[in-house]
Coordinates of C-alpha atoms in Angstrom, one line a residue:
M1 CA 39.5 54.2 -73.0
A2 CA 39.6 50.4 -72.5
G3 CA 42.8 49.1 -71.0
V4 CA 43.8 45.6 -72.3
F5 CA 46.1 43.4 -70.3
E6 CA 46.8 39.8 -69.4
V7 CA 47.0 38.6 -65.8
E8 CA 47.1 35.2 -64.1
V9 CA 45.1 34.8 -60.9
D10 CA 44.9 31.6 -58.8
G11 CA 46.8 29.6 -61.5
V12 CA 44.3 30.5 -64.3
E13 CA 45.5 32.8 -67.0
H14 CA 42.9 35.4 -68.0
D15 CA 43.5 37.1 -71.3
H16 CA 41.5 40.3 -71.5
G17 CA 40.8 41.9 -74.8
H18 CA 42.1 41.5 -78.4
G19 CA 39.5 38.6 -78.9
H20 CA 42.0 35.9 -78.0
H21 CA 39.2 34.1 -76.2
D22 CA 35.6 34.6 -77.1
E23 CA 34.6 34.3 -73.5
A24 CA 37.1 36.9 -72.4
Q25 CA 35.7 40.0 -70.9
Q26 CA 36.8 43.5 -72.0
I27 CA 37.6 45.6 -69.0
D28 CA 37.4 49.4 -69.1
L29 CA 39.9 50.6 -66.5
S30 CA 38.2 54.0 -66.4
Q31 CA 35.1 52.3 -65.0
L32 CA 37.0 50.5 -62.1
S33 CA 37.3 51.9 -58.6
A34 CA 40.7 52.6 -57.1
E35 CA 40.6 49.4 -55.0
E36 CA 39.7 47.3 -58.1
K37 CA 42.6 48.8 -60.1
W38 CA 44.9 48.1 -57.2
R39 CA 43.8 44.5 -57.0
L40 CA 44.4 44.0 -60.8
E41 CA 47.8 45.6 -60.6
H42 CA 48.6 43.4 -57.6
A43 CA 47.6 40.3 -59.5
R44 CA 49.6 41.3 -62.5
M45 CA 52.7 41.9 -60.3
H46 CA 52.4 38.4 -58.8
A47 CA 52.0 36.9 -62.2
K48 CA 55.1 38.8 -63.5
H49 CA 57.3 37.7 -60.5
K50 CA 56.1 34.1 -60.3
G51 CA 59.1 31.7 -60.3
H52 CA 61.6 34.4 -59.1
E53 CA 61.7 33.2 -55.5
A54 CA 65.3 32.2 -55.7
M55 CA 66.3 35.6 -57.1
H56 CA 64.4 37.4 -54.4
A57 CA 66.1 35.3 -51.7
E58 CA 69.5 36.3 -53.2
M59 CA 68.5 40.0 -53.1
V60 CA 67.4 39.8 -49.5
L61 CA 70.7 38.0 -48.6
I62 CA 72.7 40.7 -50.3
L63 CA 70.8 43.4 -48.5
I64 CA 71.3 41.8 -45.1
V65 CA 75.1 41.2 -45.6
T66 CA 75.6 44.8 -47.0
L67 CA 73.7 46.3 -44.0
V68 CA 75.8 44.3 -41.5
L69 CA 79.1 45.1 -43.2
A70 CA 78.3 48.8 -43.6
Q71 CA 77.3 49.0 -40.0
L72 CA 80.6 47.5 -38.9
L73 CA 82.6 49.8 -41.1
L74 CA 80.7 52.9 -39.9
V75 CA 81.3 51.9 -36.2
Q76 CA 85.0 51.4 -36.8
W77 CA 85.3 54.6 -38.8
K78 CA 83.5 56.5 -36.0
Q79 CA 85.8 55.0 -33.3
R80 CA 89.1 55.5 -35.1
H81 CA 88.4 58.8 -37.0
N82 CA 85.5 60.5 -35.2
K83 CA 86.1 64.0 -36.6
S84 CA 86.1 62.9 -40.3
Y85 CA 83.1 60.7 -39.6
N86 CA 81.1 63.5 -38.1
L87 CA 82.0 65.9 -40.9
V88 CA 81.0 63.5 -43.6
T89 CA 77.8 62.5 -41.8
L90 CA 76.9 66.2 -41.3
F91 CA 77.5 66.9 -45.0
Q92 CA 75.2 64.0 -46.0
M93 CA 72.6 65.0 -43.4
W94 CA 72.6 68.4 -45.0
V95 CA 72.6 67.3 -48.7
V96 CA 70.8 64.0 -49.0
P97 CA 67.3 65.3 -48.1
L98 CA 67.8 68.2 -50.6
Y99 CA 68.2 65.7 -53.4
F100 CA 65.1 63.7 -52.6
T101 CA 62.9 66.7 -51.8
T102 CA 63.9 68.4 -55.0
K103 CA 63.1 65.3 -57.0
L104 CA 59.7 65.0 -55.3
H105 CA 59.0 68.8 -55.5
W106 CA 58.5 69.2 -51.7
W107 CA 58.6 73.0 -51.9
R108 CA 57.8 73.7 -48.2
F109 CA 60.8 71.7 -47.1
L110 CA 63.0 73.3 -49.7
I111 CA 62.1 76.8 -48.5
T112 CA 62.8 76.0 -44.9
W113 CA 66.0 74.2 -45.9
F114 CA 67.3 77.3 -47.8
I115 CA 66.4 79.6 -44.9
F116 CA 68.2 77.4 -42.4
S117 CA 71.2 77.0 -44.7
A118 CA 71.6 80.7 -45.3
I119 CA 71.5 81.7 -41.6
T120 CA 73.6 78.7 -40.4
A121 CA 76.2 79.4 -43.1
F122 CA 76.5 83.0 -42.0
V123 CA 76.7 82.0 -38.3
T124 CA 79.3 79.2 -39.1
F125 CA 81.3 81.7 -41.1
R126 CA 81.4 84.1 -38.2
A127 CA 82.4 81.3 -35.8
T128 CA 85.4 80.1 -37.9
R129 CA 86.9 83.5 -38.4
K130 CA 90.2 84.4 -36.7
P131 CA 90.5 86.6 -34.7
L132 CA 87.1 85.9 -33.3
E133 CA 84.9 88.9 -32.8
C134 CA 83.7 89.4 -29.2
T135 CA 80.0 89.3 -30.2
T136 CA 80.3 86.1 -32.2
P137 CA 80.0 83.4 -29.4
R138 CA 76.7 84.9 -28.1
L139 CA 75.4 85.2 -31.7
V140 CA 76.2 81.6 -32.4
Y141 CA 74.7 80.2 -29.2
K142 CA 71.6 82.4 -29.4
W143 CA 70.9 81.2 -32.9
F144 CA 71.4 77.5 -32.2
L145 CA 69.6 77.7 -28.9
L146 CA 66.6 79.3 -30.7
L147 CA 66.8 76.7 -33.4
Y148 CA 67.0 74.0 -30.7
K149 CA 63.8 75.2 -29.0
L150 CA 61.9 75.7 -32.2
S151 CA 62.8 72.2 -33.4
Y152 CA 61.8 70.6 -30.1
T153 CA 58.5 72.4 -30.0
T154 CA 57.8 71.4 -33.6
G155 CA 58.7 67.8 -32.9
I156 CA 56.5 67.7 -29.8
V157 CA 53.6 69.2 -31.6
G158 CA 54.0 66.7 -34.4
Y159 CA 54.2 63.7 -32.0
T160 CA 51.1 65.0 -30.2
V161 CA 49.2 65.2 -33.5
V162 CA 50.2 61.7 -34.4
M163 CA 49.1 60.3 -31.1
F164 CA 45.8 62.2 -31.2
T165 CA 45.2 60.8 -34.7
L166 CA 45.8 57.3 -33.6
F167 CA 43.3 57.7 -30.8
G168 CA 40.8 59.2 -33.2
I169 CA 40.7 62.7 -31.6
N170 CA 41.0 64.3 -35.0
L171 CA 37.4 63.2 -35.8
I172 CA 36.1 65.6 -33.2
F173 CA 37.4 68.4 -35.4
R174 CA 36.2 66.7 -38.6
I175 CA 39.8 66.3 -39.9
K176 CA 40.5 63.3 -42.1
P177 CA 42.9 60.8 -40.5
E178 CA 45.2 60.8 -43.5
D179 CA 45.5 64.6 -43.4
A180 CA 46.1 64.7 -39.7
M181 CA 48.7 62.0 -39.9
D182 CA 50.5 63.6 -42.7
F183 CA 50.6 66.9 -40.8
G184 CA 51.8 65.3 -37.6
V185 CA 54.5 63.2 -39.3
S186 CA 55.7 66.2 -41.3
L187 CA 56.1 68.3 -38.1
L188 CA 57.8 65.4 -36.4
F189 CA 60.3 65.1 -39.2
Y190 CA 61.0 68.8 -39.4
G191 CA 61.6 69.0 -35.6
L192 CA 63.9 66.0 -35.5
Y193 CA 65.8 66.8 -38.7
Y194 CA 66.6 70.4 -38.0
G195 CA 67.2 69.6 -34.3
V196 CA 69.9 67.1 -35.2
L197 CA 71.4 69.2 -38.0
G198 CA 71.4 72.3 -35.7
R199 CA 73.1 70.5 -32.9
D200 CA 75.8 69.1 -35.2
F201 CA 76.6 72.5 -36.7
A202 CA 76.6 74.0 -33.2
E203 CA 79.1 71.4 -32.0
M204 CA 81.4 72.2 -34.9
C205 CA 81.1 75.9 -34.2
A206 CA 81.7 75.3 -30.4
D207 CA 85.0 73.5 -31.2
F208 CA 86.2 76.3 -33.5
M209 CA 85.3 79.1 -31.0
A210 CA 86.6 77.4 -27.9
S211 CA 90.0 76.8 -29.5
T212 CA 90.1 80.4 -30.9
V213 CA 89.1 82.0 -27.6
G214 CA 92.0 80.1 -26.1
Y215 CA 90.7 79.2 -22.6
Y216 CA 91.4 75.5 -23.4
S217 CA 93.5 73.6 -25.9
A218 CA 93.2 70.2 -27.6
S219 CA 95.2 68.7 -24.7
G220 CA 92.7 70.1 -22.2
M221 CA 95.1 72.5 -20.5
P222 CA 94.0 76.2 -20.3
T223 CA 96.2 78.6 -22.3
K224 CA 94.8 81.7 -20.6
H225 CA 94.0 82.6 -17.0
L226 CA 90.2 83.1 -16.4
S227 CA 89.1 86.0 -14.2
D228 CA 86.2 85.4 -11.9
S229 CA 84.2 88.1 -13.8
I230 CA 84.8 86.7 -17.3
C231 CA 82.7 84.1 -19.1
A232 CA 85.0 81.4 -20.5
V233 CA 82.7 80.7 -23.4
C234 CA 82.4 84.2 -24.9
G235 CA 85.2 86.0 -23.1
Q236 CA 82.9 88.9 -22.1
P237 CA 82.4 90.4 -18.6
I238 CA 79.7 88.9 -16.3
L239 CA 77.5 91.8 -15.0
V240 CA 74.9 89.8 -13.1
D241 CA 75.8 88.0 -9.8
V242 CA 74.9 84.4 -9.5
S243 CA 72.5 85.1 -6.7
E244 CA 70.7 87.8 -8.6
E245 CA 67.8 87.5 -11.1
G246 CA 68.8 89.0 -14.4
I247 CA 66.5 90.9 -16.7
I248 CA 67.6 89.3 -19.9
E249 CA 69.6 86.3 -18.7
N250 CA 71.0 84.9 -15.4
T251 CA 74.5 83.8 -14.4
Y252 CA 75.3 80.1 -13.8
R253 CA 78.0 78.7 -11.5
L254 CA 79.2 75.2 -12.2
S255 CA 80.3 72.7 -9.5
C256 CA 83.9 73.7 -10.3
N257 CA 82.9 77.3 -9.3
H258 CA 83.4 78.8 -12.7
V259 CA 80.7 81.2 -13.8
F260 CA 79.1 81.8 -17.2
H261 CA 76.3 83.7 -18.9
E262 CA 73.1 81.7 -19.2
F263 CA 72.9 81.8 -23.0
C264 CA 76.6 80.8 -23.2
I265 CA 76.5 77.8 -20.9
R266 CA 73.2 76.6 -22.2
G267 CA 74.5 76.9 -25.7
W268 CA 77.7 75.1 -24.8
C269 CA 76.1 72.2 -22.9
I270 CA 72.7 71.8 -24.7
V271 CA 73.4 72.8 -28.2
G272 CA 77.1 72.3 -28.5
K273 CA 76.8 68.9 -26.7
K274 CA 79.7 69.7 -24.3
Q275 CA 79.2 68.1 -20.9
T276 CA 82.4 69.6 -19.4
C277 CA 83.4 73.0 -18.1
P278 CA 84.6 75.2 -21.0
Y279 CA 87.6 76.2 -18.9
C280 CA 88.8 73.3 -16.7
K281 CA 87.2 70.4 -18.5
E282 CA 85.5 69.1 -15.2
K283 CA 82.4 67.0 -15.7
V284 CA 79.2 69.1 -15.6
D285 CA 76.2 67.8 -13.7
L286 CA 73.6 68.8 -16.3
K287 CA 70.7 67.4 -14.2
R288 CA 71.4 69.8 -11.4
M289 CA 71.9 72.7 -13.8
F290 CA 68.8 72.4 -15.9
S291 CA 65.5 71.2 -14.4
N292 CA 63.7 70.9 -17.7
P293 CA 64.0 67.3 -18.9
W294 CA 63.8 68.4 -22.5
E295 CA 67.0 70.4 -22.1
R296 CA 69.1 67.4 -20.9
P297 CA 71.1 65.7 -23.6
H298 CA 70.6 62.3 -22.0
V299 CA 71.5 58.9 -23.3
M300 CA 68.2 58.1 -24.9
Y301 CA 68.2 61.3 -26.9
G302 CA 71.7 60.7 -28.0
Q303 CA 70.7 57.3 -29.3
L304 CA 67.8 58.8 -31.1
L305 CA 70.1 61.3 -32.8
D306 CA 72.5 58.6 -33.8
W307 CA 69.7 56.5 -35.3
L308 CA 68.3 59.5 -37.2
R309 CA 71.7 60.4 -38.5
Y310 CA 72.1 56.8 -39.7
L311 CA 68.7 56.8 -41.3
V312 CA 69.0 60.1 -43.2
A313 CA 72.7 60.1 -44.0
W314 CA 73.8 56.6 -44.5
Q315 CA 70.7 54.5 -45.3
P316 CA 70.2 56.0 -48.8
V317 CA 73.9 55.3 -49.5
I318 CA 73.6 51.7 -48.4
I319 CA 70.4 51.1 -50.3
G320 CA 72.0 52.6 -53.5
L321 CA 75.0 50.3 -53.0
V322 CA 72.7 47.2 -52.7
Q323 CA 70.9 48.2 -55.9
G324 CA 74.2 48.6 -57.6
I325 CA 75.3 45.1 -56.5
N326 CA 72.0 43.6 -57.7
Y327 CA 72.4 45.3 -61.1
I328 CA 75.9 44.0 -61.5
L329 CA 74.8 40.5 -60.7
G330 CA 71.9 40.8 -63.0
L331 CA 69.3 40.4 -60.3
E332 CA 67.3 43.5 -61.3

């Protein structure tokens, strides 16, 4: 079926079809290649927006001003009311991707999202109950530690695939570059997204459980006496000596001489993002405790998480706000 359109290229208006000009050439879009169709659409877009330079400049200015003001407001909100900022950001991190992926019919993400949400909701429910069951802390930290490891493994594999694709290694296996890149970027996104979301949920659960167990209060002063044979995170007895090699897990002693189950202290420090002793609040030297660099919540990783939170949680809101302002001013 012949497509008839009018487009202006290089200052000359070409009127295709309808017999407006005898010399005009009828163009059958079905006979054009994808690249030729793209060029025609590109030329038509330029012709449509010609003379709108001033309007585009205003839209860019509004975007820049809105981004700067939004960033300042978010920084002030985070500094003054950190708890509410974290809760709202966590909620948006959880919900915003659901909206876009449902709209785009990305079923694989939706399936993983619902599985993650169901398990995490159950674990979070257990962590916020009072009185706290004795098995809950270990359940919480085991789940989030497992999620942490899976997300990092997925992210590393995705990053490796992206790097291999950039260097052309995918051609050795006769994999198309676009397929390899899509696969790598998808894995990288899954790893980072669920890694950030899991750590934020774990931090919230850690605060609930620590205050419920009662070994420290909001003021930082312990409200219970800790026995040398009791783990301050889960409140359960420690059966393996620090110097012994455990079958399932080892026992860790911090620089303040308090001892903990391996799963508990790893969950507290790595997943729950707590860099202090759960009992006495003394600073924990994580570099000495964990030799694996991927397990250290170092500064660069924290900055990456903050950037990803901003990108996923707040960027769509800011872009929507900019589009609303442009609509009100009649710029769209």
